[in-house]
Protein backbone atom coordinates (compact mmCIF):
# COMPACT_ATOMS: atom_id res chain seq x y z
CA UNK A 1 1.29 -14.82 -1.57
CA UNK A 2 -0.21 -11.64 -0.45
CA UNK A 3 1.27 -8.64 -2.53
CA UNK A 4 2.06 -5.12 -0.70
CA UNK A 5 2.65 -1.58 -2.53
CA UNK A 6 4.57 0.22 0.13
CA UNK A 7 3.24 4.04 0.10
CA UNK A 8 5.62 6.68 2.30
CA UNK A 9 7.54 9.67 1.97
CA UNK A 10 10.45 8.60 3.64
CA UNK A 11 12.99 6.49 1.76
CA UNK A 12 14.40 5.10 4.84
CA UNK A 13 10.56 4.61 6.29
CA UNK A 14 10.16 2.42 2.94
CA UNK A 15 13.14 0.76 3.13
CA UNK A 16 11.91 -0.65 6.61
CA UNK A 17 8.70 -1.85 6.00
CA UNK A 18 10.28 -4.01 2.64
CA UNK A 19 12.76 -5.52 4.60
CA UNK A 20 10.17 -6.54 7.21
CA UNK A 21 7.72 -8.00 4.55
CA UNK A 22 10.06 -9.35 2.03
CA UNK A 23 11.69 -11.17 5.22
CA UNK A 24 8.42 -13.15 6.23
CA UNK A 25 7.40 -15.77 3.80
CA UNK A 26 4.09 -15.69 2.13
CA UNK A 27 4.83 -11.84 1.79
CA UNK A 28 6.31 -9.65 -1.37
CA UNK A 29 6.46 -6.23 -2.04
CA UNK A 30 6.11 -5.11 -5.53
CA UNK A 31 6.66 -1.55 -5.36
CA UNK A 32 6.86 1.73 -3.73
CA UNK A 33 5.51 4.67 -4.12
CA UNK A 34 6.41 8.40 -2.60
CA UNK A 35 3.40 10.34 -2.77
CA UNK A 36 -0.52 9.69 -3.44
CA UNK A 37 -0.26 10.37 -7.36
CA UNK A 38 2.62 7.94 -7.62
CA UNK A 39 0.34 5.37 -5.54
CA UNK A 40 -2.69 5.56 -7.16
CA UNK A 41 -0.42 4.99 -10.47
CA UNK A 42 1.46 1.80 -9.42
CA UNK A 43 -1.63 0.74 -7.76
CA UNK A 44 -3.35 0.32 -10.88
CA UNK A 45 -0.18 -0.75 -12.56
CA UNK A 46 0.65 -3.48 -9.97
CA UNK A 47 -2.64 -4.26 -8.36
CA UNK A 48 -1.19 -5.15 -5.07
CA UNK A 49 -3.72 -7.01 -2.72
CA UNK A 50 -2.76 -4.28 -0.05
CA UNK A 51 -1.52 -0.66 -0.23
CA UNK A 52 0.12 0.40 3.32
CA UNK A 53 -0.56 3.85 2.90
CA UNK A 54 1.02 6.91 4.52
CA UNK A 55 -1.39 9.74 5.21
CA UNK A 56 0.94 13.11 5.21
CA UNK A 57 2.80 13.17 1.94
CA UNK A 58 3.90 16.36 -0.19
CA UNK A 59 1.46 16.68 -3.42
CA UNK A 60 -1.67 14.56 -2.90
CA UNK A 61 -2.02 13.34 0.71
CA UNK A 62 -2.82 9.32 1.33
CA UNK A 63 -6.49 10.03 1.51
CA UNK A 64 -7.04 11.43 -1.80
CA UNK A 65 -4.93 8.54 -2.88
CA UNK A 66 -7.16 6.02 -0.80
CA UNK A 67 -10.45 7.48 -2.12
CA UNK A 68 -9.02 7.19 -5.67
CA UNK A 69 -7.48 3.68 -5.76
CA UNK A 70 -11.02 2.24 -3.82
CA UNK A 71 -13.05 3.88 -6.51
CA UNK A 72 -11.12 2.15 -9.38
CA UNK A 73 -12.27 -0.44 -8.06
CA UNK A 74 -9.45 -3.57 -8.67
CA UNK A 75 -9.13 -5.36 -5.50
CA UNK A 76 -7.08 -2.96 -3.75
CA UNK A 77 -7.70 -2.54 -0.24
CA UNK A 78 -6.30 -0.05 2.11
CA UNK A 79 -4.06 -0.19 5.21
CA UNK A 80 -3.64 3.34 6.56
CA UNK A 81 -0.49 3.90 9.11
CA UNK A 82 -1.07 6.61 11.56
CA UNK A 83 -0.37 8.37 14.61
CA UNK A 84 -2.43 9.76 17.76
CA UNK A 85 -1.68 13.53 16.17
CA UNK A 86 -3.78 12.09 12.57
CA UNK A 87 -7.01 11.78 14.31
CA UNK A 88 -9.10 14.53 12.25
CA UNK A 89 -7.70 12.98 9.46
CA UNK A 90 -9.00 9.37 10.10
CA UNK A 91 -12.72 10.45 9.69
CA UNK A 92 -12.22 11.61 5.80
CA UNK A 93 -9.80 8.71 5.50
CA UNK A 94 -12.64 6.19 6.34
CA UNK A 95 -14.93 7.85 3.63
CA UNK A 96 -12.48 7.64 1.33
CA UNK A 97 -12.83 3.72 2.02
CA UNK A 98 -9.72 2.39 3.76
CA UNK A 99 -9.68 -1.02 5.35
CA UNK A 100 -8.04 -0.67 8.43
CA UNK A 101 -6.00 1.75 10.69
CA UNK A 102 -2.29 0.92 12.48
CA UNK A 103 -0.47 2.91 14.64
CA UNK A 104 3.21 3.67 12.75
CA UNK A 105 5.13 2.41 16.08
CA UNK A 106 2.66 -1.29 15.68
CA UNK A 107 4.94 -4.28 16.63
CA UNK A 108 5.95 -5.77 13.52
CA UNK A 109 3.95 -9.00 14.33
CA UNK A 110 0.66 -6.36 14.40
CA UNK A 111 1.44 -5.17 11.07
CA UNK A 112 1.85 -8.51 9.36
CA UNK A 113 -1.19 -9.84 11.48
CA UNK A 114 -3.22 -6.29 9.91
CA UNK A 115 -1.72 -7.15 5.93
CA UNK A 116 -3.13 -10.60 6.13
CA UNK A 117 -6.69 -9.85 7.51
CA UNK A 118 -6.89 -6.79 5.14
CA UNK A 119 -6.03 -9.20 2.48
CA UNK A 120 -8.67 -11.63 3.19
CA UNK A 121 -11.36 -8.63 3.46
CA UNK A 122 -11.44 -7.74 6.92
CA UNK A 123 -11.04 -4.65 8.52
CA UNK A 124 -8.54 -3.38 10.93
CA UNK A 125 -8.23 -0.74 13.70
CA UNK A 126 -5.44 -0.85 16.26
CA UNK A 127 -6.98 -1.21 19.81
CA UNK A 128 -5.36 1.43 20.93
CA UNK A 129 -7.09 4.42 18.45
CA UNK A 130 -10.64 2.81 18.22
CA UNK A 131 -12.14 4.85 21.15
CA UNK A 132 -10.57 7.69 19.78
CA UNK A 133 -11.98 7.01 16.37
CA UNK A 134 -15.03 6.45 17.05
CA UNK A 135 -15.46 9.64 19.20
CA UNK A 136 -13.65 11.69 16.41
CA UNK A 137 -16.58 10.26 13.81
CA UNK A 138 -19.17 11.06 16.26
CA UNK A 139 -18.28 14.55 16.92
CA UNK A 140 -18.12 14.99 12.91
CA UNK A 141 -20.91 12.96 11.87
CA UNK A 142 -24.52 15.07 13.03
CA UNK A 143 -26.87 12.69 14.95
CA UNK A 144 -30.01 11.54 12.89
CA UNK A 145 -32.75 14.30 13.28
CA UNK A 146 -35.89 13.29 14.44
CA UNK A 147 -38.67 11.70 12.20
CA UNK A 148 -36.62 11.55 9.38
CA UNK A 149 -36.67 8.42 6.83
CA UNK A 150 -34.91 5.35 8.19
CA UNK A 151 -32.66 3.97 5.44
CA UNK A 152 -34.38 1.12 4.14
CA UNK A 153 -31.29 -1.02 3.99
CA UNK A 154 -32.39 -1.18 8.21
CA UNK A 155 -35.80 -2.75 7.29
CA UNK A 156 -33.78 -5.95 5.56
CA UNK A 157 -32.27 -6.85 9.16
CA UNK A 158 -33.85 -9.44 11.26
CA UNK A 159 -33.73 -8.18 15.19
CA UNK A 160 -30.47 -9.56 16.03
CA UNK A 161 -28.77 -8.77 12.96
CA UNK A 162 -29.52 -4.97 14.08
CA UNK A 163 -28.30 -5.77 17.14
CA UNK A 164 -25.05 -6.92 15.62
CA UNK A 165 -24.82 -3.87 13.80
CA UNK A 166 -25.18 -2.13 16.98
CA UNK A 167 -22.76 -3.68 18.43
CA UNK A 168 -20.37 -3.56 15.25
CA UNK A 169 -20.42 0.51 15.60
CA UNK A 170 -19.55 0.47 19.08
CA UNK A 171 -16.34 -0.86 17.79
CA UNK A 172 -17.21 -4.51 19.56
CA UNK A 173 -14.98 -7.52 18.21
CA UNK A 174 -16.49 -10.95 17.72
CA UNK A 175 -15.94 -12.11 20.86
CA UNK A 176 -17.23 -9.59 22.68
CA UNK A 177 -20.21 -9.84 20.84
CA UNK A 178 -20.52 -13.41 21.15
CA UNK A 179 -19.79 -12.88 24.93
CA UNK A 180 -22.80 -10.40 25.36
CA UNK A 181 -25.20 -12.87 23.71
CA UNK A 182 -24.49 -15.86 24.63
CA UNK A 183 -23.61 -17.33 21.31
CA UNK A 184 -20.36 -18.75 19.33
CA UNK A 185 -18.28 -16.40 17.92
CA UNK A 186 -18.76 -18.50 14.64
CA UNK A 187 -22.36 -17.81 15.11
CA UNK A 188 -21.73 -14.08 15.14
CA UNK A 189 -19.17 -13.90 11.94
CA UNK A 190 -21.84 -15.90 10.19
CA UNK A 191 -24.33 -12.62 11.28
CA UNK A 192 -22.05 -10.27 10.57
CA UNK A 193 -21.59 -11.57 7.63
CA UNK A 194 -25.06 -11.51 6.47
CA UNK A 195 -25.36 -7.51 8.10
CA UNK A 196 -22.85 -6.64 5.87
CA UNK A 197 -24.21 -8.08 2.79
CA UNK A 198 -27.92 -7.08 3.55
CA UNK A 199 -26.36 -3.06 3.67
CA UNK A 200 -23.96 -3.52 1.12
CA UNK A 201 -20.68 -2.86 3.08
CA UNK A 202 -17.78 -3.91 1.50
CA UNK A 203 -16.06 -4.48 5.58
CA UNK A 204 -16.58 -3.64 8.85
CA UNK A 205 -15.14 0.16 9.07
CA UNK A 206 -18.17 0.94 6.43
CA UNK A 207 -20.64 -0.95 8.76
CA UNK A 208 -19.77 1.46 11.20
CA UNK A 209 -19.74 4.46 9.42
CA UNK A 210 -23.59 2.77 8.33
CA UNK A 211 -24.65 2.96 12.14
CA UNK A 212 -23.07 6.52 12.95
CA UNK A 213 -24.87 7.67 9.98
CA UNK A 214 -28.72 5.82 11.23
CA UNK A 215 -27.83 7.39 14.87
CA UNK A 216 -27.45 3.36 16.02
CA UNK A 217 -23.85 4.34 17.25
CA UNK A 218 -22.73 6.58 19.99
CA UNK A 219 -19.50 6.20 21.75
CA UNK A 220 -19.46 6.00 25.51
CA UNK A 221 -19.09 9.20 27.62
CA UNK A 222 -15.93 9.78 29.03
């Protein structure tokens, strides 16, 4: 059963999402929450395996709230809801450690699909804002000035594994990676995997943020 603290300013907005998730078996939301204060209280309270968290809310906004209920540290992982207009938010929003990013008009099957993978420790970014993401972080993130000390997490990676990482901050899925080296795309979660370990990344969003922040990462012009 994967638990769900529902985090919006809207009643009505709330009242959607539960009767969406408390309709689909294997699903149960045990609270709601109005504002970031009143999250990162029944957050702690309930320790819900995901928080779908709103990001403009009166009183403290959904990325205070993020960055405070991922620094408790209970198992708590983030699913942010946004919309094209939130992209200079989603920059502070993935240092405040959220797990994944969904467009507020996602298909309900999209949703439910980005509640179970955040529940099982992946990350999540809707296809359609990952370009825009990733240009948004590399217009606020400075590139890596020359000569200065490579992060020695880097010198732990074998040559393909810094490949993967690579490819991981271009915002490449699994299979696209396994399609540009000619391997199995179990081959390539098994190196992913092991990337994320070796520089202590708790998902894939913070891998990225890793490779913007070594200058591995730049997204296409255009």
């Amino acid at each position: 059963m994967t638990t769900v603290l529902v985090v919006d300013d809207q009643p009505l907005q709330r009242y959607g999402f539960r009767m969406l998730l408390d309709s689909v078996p294997g699903t149960d939301v045990v609270g709601e929450a109005a504002h970031g204060a009143e999250a990162v209280r029944r957050a702690a309270e309930l320790r819900p395996d995901v928080v779908l968290m709103d990001v403009r809310m009166p009183g403290m906004d959904g990325i205070e709230a993020t960055r405070r209920i991922v620094a408790a540290g209970d198992r708590s992982r983030v699913l942010v809801l946004t919309t094209f207009d939130l992209d200079e938010y989603v920059h502070a929003a993935l240092r405040a450690g959220a797990s994944g990013f969904l467009l507020k008009d996602a298909r309900p099957e999209e949703l439910l699909a980005g509640i179970r993978a955040v529940a099982v420790g992946d990350a999540v970014i809707a296809p359609a804002l990952t370009r825009r993401l990733l240009h948004e972080f590399a217009r606020l993130v400075p590139p890596r000035a020359d000569g200065s000390a490579e992060d020695p997490r880097l010198s732990s990676l074998t040559e393909r594994e810094r490949e993967i990482l690579v490819a991981i901050g271009k915002g490449w899925t699994n299979g696209e990676i396994a399609t540009r080296f000619v391997v199995s795309e179990s081959t390539v979660k098994t190196h992913v995997g092991r990337v994320l370990a070796k520089i202590g990344a708790r998902d894939r969003i913070q891998a990225v943020i890793f490779a913007y922040d070594q200058g591995l990462a730049r997204p296409r012009a255009g």
